[in-house]
mmCIF file of C-alpha atoms and ligand atoms in Angstrom:
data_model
loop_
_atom_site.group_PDB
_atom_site.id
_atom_site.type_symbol
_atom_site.label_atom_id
_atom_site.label_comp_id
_atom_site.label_asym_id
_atom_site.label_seq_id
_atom_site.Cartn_x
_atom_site.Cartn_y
_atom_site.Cartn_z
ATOM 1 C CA UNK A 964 0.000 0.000 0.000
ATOM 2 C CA UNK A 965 0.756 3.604 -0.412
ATOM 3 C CA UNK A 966 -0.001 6.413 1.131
ATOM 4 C CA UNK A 967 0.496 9.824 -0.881
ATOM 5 C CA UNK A 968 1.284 13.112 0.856
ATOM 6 C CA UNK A 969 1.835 16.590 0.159
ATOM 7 C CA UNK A 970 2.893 19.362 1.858
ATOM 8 C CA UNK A 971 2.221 23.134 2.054
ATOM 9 C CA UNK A 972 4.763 25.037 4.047
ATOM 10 C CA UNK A 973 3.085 27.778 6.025
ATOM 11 C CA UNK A 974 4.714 30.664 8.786
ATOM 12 C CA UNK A 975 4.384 28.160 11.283
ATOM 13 C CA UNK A 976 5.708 24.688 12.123
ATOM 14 C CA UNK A 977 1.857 23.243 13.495
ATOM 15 C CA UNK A 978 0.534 21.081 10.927
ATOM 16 C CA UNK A 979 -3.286 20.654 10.059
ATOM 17 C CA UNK A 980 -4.092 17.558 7.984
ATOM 18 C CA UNK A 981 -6.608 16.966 5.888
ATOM 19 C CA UNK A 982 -7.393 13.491 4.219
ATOM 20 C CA UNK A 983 -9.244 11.439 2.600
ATOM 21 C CA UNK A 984 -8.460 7.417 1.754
ATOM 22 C CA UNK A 985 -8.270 6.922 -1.965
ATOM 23 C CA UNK A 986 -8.533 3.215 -2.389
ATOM 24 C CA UNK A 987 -11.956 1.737 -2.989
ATOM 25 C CA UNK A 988 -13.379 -1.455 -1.755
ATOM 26 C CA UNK A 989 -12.422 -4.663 -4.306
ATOM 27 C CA UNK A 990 -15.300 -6.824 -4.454
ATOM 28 C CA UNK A 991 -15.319 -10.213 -6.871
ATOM 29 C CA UNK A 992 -19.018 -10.389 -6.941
ATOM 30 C CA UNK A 993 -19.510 -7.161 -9.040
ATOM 31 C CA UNK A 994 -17.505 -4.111 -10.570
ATOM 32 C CA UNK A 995 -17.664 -1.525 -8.031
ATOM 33 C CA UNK A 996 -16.909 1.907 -8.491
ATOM 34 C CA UNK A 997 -16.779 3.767 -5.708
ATOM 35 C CA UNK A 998 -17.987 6.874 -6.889
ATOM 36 C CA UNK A 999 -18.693 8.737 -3.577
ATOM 37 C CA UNK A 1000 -16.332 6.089 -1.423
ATOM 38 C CA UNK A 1001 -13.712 7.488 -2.170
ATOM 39 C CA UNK A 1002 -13.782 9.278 -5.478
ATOM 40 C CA UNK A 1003 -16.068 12.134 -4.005
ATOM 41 C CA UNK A 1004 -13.656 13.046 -1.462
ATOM 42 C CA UNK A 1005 -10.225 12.289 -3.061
ATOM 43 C CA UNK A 1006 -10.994 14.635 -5.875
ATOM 44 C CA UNK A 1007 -12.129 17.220 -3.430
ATOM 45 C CA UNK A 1008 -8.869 16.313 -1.173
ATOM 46 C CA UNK A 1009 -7.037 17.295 -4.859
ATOM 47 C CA UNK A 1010 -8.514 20.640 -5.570
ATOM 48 C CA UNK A 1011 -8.684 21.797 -2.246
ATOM 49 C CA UNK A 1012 -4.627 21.662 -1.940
ATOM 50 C CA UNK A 1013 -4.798 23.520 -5.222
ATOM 51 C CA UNK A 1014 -6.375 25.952 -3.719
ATOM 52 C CA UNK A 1015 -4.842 26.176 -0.727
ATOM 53 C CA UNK A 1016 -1.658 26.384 -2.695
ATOM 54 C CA UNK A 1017 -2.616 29.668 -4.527
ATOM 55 C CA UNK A 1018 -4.162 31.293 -1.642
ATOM 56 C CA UNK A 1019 -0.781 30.583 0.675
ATOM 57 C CA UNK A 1020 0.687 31.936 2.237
ATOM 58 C CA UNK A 1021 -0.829 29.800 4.925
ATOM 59 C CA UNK A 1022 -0.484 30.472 8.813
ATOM 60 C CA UNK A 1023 -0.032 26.861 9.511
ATOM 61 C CA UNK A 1024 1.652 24.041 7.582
ATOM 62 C CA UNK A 1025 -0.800 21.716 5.605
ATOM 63 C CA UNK A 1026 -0.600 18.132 5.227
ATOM 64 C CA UNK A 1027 -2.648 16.339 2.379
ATOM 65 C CA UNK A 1028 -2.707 13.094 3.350
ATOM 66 C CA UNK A 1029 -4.320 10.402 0.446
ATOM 67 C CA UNK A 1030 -4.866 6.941 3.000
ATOM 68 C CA UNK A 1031 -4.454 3.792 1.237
ATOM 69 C CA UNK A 1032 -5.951 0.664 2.917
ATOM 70 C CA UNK A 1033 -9.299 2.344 4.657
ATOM 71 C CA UNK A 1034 -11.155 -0.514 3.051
ATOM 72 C CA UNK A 1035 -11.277 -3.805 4.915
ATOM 73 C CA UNK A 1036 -10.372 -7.026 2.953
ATOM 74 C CA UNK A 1037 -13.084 -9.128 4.284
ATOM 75 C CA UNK A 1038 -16.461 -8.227 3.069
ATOM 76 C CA UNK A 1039 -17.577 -6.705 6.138
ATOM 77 C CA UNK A 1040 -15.282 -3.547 8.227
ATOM 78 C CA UNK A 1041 -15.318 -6.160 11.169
ATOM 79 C CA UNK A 1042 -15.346 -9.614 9.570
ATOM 80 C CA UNK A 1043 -11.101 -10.298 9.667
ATOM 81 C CA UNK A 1044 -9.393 -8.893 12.842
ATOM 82 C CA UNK A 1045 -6.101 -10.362 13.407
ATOM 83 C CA UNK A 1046 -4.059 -10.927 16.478
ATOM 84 C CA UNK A 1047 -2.411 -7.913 18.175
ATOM 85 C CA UNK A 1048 1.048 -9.663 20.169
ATOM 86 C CA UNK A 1049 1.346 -6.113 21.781
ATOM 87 C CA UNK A 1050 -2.457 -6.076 23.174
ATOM 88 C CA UNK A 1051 -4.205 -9.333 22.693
ATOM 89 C CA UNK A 1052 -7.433 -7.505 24.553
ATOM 90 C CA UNK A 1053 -7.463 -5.557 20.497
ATOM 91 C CA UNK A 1054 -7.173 -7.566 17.763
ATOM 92 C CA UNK A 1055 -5.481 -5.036 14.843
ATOM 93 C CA UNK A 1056 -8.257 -4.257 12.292
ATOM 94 C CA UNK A 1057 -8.661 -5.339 8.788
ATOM 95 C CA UNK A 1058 -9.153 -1.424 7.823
ATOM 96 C CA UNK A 1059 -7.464 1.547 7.979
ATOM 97 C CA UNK A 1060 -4.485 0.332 7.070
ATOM 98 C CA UNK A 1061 -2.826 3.314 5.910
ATOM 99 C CA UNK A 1062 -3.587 5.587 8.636
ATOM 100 C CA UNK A 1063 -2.730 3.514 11.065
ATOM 101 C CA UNK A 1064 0.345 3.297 9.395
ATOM 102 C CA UNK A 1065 0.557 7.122 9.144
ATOM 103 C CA UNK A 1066 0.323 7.820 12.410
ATOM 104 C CA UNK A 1067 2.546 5.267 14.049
ATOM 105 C CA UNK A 1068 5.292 7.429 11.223
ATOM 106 C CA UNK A 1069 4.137 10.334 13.117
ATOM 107 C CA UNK A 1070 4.686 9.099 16.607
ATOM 108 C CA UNK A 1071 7.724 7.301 15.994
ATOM 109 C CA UNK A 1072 8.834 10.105 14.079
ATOM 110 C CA UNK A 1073 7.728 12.638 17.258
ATOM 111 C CA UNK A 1074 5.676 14.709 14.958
ATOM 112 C CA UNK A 1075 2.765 13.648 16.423
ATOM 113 C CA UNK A 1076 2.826 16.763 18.818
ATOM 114 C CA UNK A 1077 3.354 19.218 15.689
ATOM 115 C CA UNK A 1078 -0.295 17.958 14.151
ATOM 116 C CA UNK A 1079 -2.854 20.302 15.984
ATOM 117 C CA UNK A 1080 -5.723 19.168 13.877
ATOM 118 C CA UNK A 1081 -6.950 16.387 11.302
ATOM 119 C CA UNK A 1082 -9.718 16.957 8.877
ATOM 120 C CA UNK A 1083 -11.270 13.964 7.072
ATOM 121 C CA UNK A 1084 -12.973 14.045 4.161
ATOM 122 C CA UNK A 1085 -15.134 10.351 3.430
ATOM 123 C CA UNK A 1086 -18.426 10.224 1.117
ATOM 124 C CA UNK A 1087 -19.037 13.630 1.057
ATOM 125 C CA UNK A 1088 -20.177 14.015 -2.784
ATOM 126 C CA UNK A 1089 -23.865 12.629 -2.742
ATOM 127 C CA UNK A 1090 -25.841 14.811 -4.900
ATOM 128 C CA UNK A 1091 -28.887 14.211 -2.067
ATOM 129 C CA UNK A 1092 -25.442 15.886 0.343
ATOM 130 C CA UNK A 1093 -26.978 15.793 3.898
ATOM 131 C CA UNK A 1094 -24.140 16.019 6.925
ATOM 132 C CA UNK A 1095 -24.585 14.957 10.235
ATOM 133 C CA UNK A 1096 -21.873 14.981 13.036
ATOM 134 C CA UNK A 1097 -20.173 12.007 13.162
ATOM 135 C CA UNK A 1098 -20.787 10.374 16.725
ATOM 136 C CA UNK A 1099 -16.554 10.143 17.027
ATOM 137 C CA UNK A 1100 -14.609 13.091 16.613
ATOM 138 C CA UNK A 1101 -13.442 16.277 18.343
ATOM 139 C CA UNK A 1102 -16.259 18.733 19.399
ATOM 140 C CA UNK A 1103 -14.460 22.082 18.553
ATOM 141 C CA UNK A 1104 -13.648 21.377 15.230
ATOM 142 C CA UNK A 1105 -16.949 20.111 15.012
ATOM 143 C CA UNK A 1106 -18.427 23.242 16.130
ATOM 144 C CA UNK A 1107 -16.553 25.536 13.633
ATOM 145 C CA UNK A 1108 -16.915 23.529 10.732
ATOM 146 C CA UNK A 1109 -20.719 23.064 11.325
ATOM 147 C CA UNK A 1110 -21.162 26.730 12.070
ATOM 148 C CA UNK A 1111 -19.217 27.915 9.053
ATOM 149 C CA UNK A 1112 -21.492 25.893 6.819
ATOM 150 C CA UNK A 1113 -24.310 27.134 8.206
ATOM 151 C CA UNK A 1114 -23.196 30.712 8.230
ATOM 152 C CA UNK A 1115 -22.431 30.134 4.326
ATOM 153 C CA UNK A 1116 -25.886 29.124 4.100
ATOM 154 C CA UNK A 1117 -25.873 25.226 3.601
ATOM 155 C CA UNK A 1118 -28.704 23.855 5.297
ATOM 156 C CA UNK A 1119 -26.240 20.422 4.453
ATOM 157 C CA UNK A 1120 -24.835 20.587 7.716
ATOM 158 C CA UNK A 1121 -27.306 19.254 10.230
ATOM 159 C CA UNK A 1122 -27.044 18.683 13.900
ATOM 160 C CA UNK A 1123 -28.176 14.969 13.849
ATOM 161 C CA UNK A 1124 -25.383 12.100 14.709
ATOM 162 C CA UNK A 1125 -24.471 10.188 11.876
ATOM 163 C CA UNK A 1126 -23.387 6.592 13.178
ATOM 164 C CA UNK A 1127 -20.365 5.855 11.733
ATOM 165 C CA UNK A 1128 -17.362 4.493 14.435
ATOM 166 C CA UNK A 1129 -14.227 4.502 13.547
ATOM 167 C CA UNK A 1130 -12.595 5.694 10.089
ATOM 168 C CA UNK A 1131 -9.091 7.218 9.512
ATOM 169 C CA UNK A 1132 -9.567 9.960 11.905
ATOM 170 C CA UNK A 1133 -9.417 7.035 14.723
ATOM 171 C CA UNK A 1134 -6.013 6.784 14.442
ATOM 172 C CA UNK A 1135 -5.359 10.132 15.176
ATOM 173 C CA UNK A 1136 -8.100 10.224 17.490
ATOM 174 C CA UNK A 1137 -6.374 7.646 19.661
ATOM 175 C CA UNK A 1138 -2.635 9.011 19.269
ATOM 176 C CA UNK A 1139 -4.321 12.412 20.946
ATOM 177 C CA UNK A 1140 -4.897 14.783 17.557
ATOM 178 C CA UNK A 1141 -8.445 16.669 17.556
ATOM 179 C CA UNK A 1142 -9.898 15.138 14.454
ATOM 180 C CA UNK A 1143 -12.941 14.949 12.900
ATOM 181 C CA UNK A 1144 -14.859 13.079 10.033
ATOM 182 C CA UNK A 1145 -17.019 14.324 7.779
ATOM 183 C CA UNK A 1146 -19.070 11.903 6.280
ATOM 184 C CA UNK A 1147 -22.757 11.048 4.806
ATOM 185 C CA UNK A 1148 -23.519 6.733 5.320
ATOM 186 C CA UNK A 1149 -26.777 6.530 6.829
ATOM 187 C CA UNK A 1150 -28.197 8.368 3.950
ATOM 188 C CA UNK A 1151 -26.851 7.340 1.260
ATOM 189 C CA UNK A 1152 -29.157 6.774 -0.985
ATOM 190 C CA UNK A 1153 -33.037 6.233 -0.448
ATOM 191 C CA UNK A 1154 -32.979 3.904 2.741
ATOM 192 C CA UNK A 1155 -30.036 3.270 5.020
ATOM 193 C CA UNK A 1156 -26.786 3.664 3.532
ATOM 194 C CA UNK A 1157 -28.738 2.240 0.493
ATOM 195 C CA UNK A 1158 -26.088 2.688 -2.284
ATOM 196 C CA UNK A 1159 -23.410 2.085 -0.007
ATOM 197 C CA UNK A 1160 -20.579 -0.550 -0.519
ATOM 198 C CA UNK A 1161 -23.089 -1.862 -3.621
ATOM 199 C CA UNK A 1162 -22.590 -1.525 -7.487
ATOM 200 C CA UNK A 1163 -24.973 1.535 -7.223
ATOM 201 C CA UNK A 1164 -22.464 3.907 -5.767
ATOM 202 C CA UNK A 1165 -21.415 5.006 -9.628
ATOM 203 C CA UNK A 1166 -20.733 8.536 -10.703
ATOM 204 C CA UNK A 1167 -24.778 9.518 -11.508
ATOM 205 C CA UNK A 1168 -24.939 9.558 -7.579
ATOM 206 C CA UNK A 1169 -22.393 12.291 -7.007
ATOM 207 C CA UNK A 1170 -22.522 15.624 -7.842
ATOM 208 C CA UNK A 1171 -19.818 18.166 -8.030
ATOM 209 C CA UNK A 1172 -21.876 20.775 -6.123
ATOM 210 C CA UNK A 1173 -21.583 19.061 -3.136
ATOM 211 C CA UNK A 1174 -18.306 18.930 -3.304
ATOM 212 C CA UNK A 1175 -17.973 22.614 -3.387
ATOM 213 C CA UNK A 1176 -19.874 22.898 -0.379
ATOM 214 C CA UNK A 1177 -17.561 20.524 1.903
ATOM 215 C CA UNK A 1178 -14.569 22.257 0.081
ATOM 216 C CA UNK A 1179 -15.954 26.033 0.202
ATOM 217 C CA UNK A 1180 -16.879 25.440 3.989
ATOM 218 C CA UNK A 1181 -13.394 23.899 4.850
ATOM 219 C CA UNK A 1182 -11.978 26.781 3.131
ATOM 220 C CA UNK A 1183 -13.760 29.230 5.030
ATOM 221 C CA UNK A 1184 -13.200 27.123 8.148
ATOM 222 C CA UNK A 1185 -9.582 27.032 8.357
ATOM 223 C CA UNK A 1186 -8.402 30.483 9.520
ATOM 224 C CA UNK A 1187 -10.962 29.967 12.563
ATOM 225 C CA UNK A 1188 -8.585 26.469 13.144
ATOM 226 C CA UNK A 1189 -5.882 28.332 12.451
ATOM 227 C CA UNK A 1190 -6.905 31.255 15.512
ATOM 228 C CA UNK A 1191 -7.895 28.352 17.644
ATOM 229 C CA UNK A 1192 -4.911 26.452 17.605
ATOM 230 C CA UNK A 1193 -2.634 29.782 17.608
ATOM 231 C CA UNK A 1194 -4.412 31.400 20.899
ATOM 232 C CA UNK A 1195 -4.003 28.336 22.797
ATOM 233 C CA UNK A 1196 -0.502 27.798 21.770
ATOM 234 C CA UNK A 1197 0.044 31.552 23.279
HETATM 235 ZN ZN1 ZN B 1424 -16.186 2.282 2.051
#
C-alpha cells in the first residue's frame, strides 16, 4: 500500500491535515466503483490543496494526506481482525491500514505533537449531500466547521449524529490529535446507507456541487482552526 502526501509550508511549524483514503473497496461479486467512497472526497482532497496552494501563504503548515488501505479485505469492516502480540485484549483491524500506518510514522517520528488538527474528508459528494456529526470526533472542530457551513448558508450541515465508528480519523483520534470526520452513510441513498458498498455507488450519484460545499466550507473554516490552535498555543 501507499499512502500519498503533500505538503504546504506555512509561517508556522503546526501542521493541520486533511485526508481522505483513496482506495476503494475490491469486491469479486460485481464491478464496483466507488464513486462517492472514495472518489467524491479524493478529488475534493485534490482541488482543495490547489487551492490552498494559490491562496498561501498559509499560517499553519498543511498536510494532504491520500490513505491507502481504509477498506477492509473481508467483506464486512469487522469480519477479519487479526491478532495484536502487543495487546491481545485488540485484535489489529482489517481497515485503515494506511492511517494507522501514518500515524505510528508520526509518533515514531515525534511529529505527532506538531499535528494540531486532522480533517477527514469520506463520502461527502452525494448529490442528495446531507451532513450529520459524526458520533466520534473532536467537538471544537466540530463546532466551527458546522457553524461555518451554516453561516455560508448550507442547510447540508445538520445537527443529527451520523453513526459511523471509527474511520481514519481514529487513528489520530487515539494518538491524541483533535480530528474529525465528515461523512454522509446513513443516507446514502433512499434507505439506510442504500447505495453504499453496492454496485450503485457510480458517478450519476455524485454531484460536483456538493463537493464545493464541503470544500468552500473547509476553506472558510480554516483560519478559525488556524486562531484556535494559535491562541491556545500563546
Ligand atoms: Zn467504504
Amino acid at each position: 500500500m501507499v499512502n500519498l502526501i503533500a505538503e504546504l509550508p506555512g509561517e508556522s511549524n503546526d501542521i493541520v491535515i486533511i485526508g481522505s483514503h483513496y482506495d476503494t473497496k475490491l469486491f469479486k461479486e460485481f464491478k464496483f466503483v466507488g464513486a462517492n467512497d472514495a472518489g467524491s472526497s479524493t478529488g475534493a482532497l485534490m482541488e482543495l490543496a490547489r487551492v490552498l496552494a494559490v491562496k498561501k501563504p498559509n499560517k499553519l503548515t498543511y498536510r494532504f494526506v491520500f490513505f491507502d488501505g481504509e477498506e477492509a479485505f473481508c467483506k464486512e469492516w469487522d469480519d477479519c481482525h487479526n491478532p495484536n502480540p502487543a495487546d491481545p485484549k485488540t485484535p489489529l483491524p482489517d481497515n485503515t491500514y494506511g492511517s494507522r500506518h501514518y500515524v505510528a510514522q508520526l509518533v515514531q517520528k515525534n511529529e505527532a505533537p506538531r499535528v494540531k488538527a486532522m480533517i477527514l474528508m469520506d463520502m461527502m459528494g452525494f448529490k442528495n449531500l446531507r451532513l450529520g456529526r459524526a458520533d466520534l470526533g473532536t467537538s471544537w472542530l466540530q463546532d466551527i466547521v458546522w457553524q461555518t457551513g451554516k453561516q455560508l448558508g448550507y442547510k447540508e450541515f445538520v445537527d443529527t449524529t451520523e453513526g459511523v465508528g471509527d474511520d481514519d480519523h481514529s487513528p489520530f483520534l487515539k494518538a491524541g490529535i483533535d480530528s474529525l470526520d465528515i461523512i454522509q452513510l446513513s443516507t446514502y441513498g433512499a434507505y439506510d446507507s442504500e447505495y453504499w458498498h453496492t454496485k450503485e455507488d457510480t458517478l450519476d450519484k455524485v454531484s460536483a456541487k456538493s463537493l464545493k460545499i464541503v470544500g468552500d466550507t473547509i476553506i472558510a473554516s480554516l483560519p478559525k482552526i488556524e486562531e484556535r490552535i494559535q491562541s491556545r498555543s500563546r
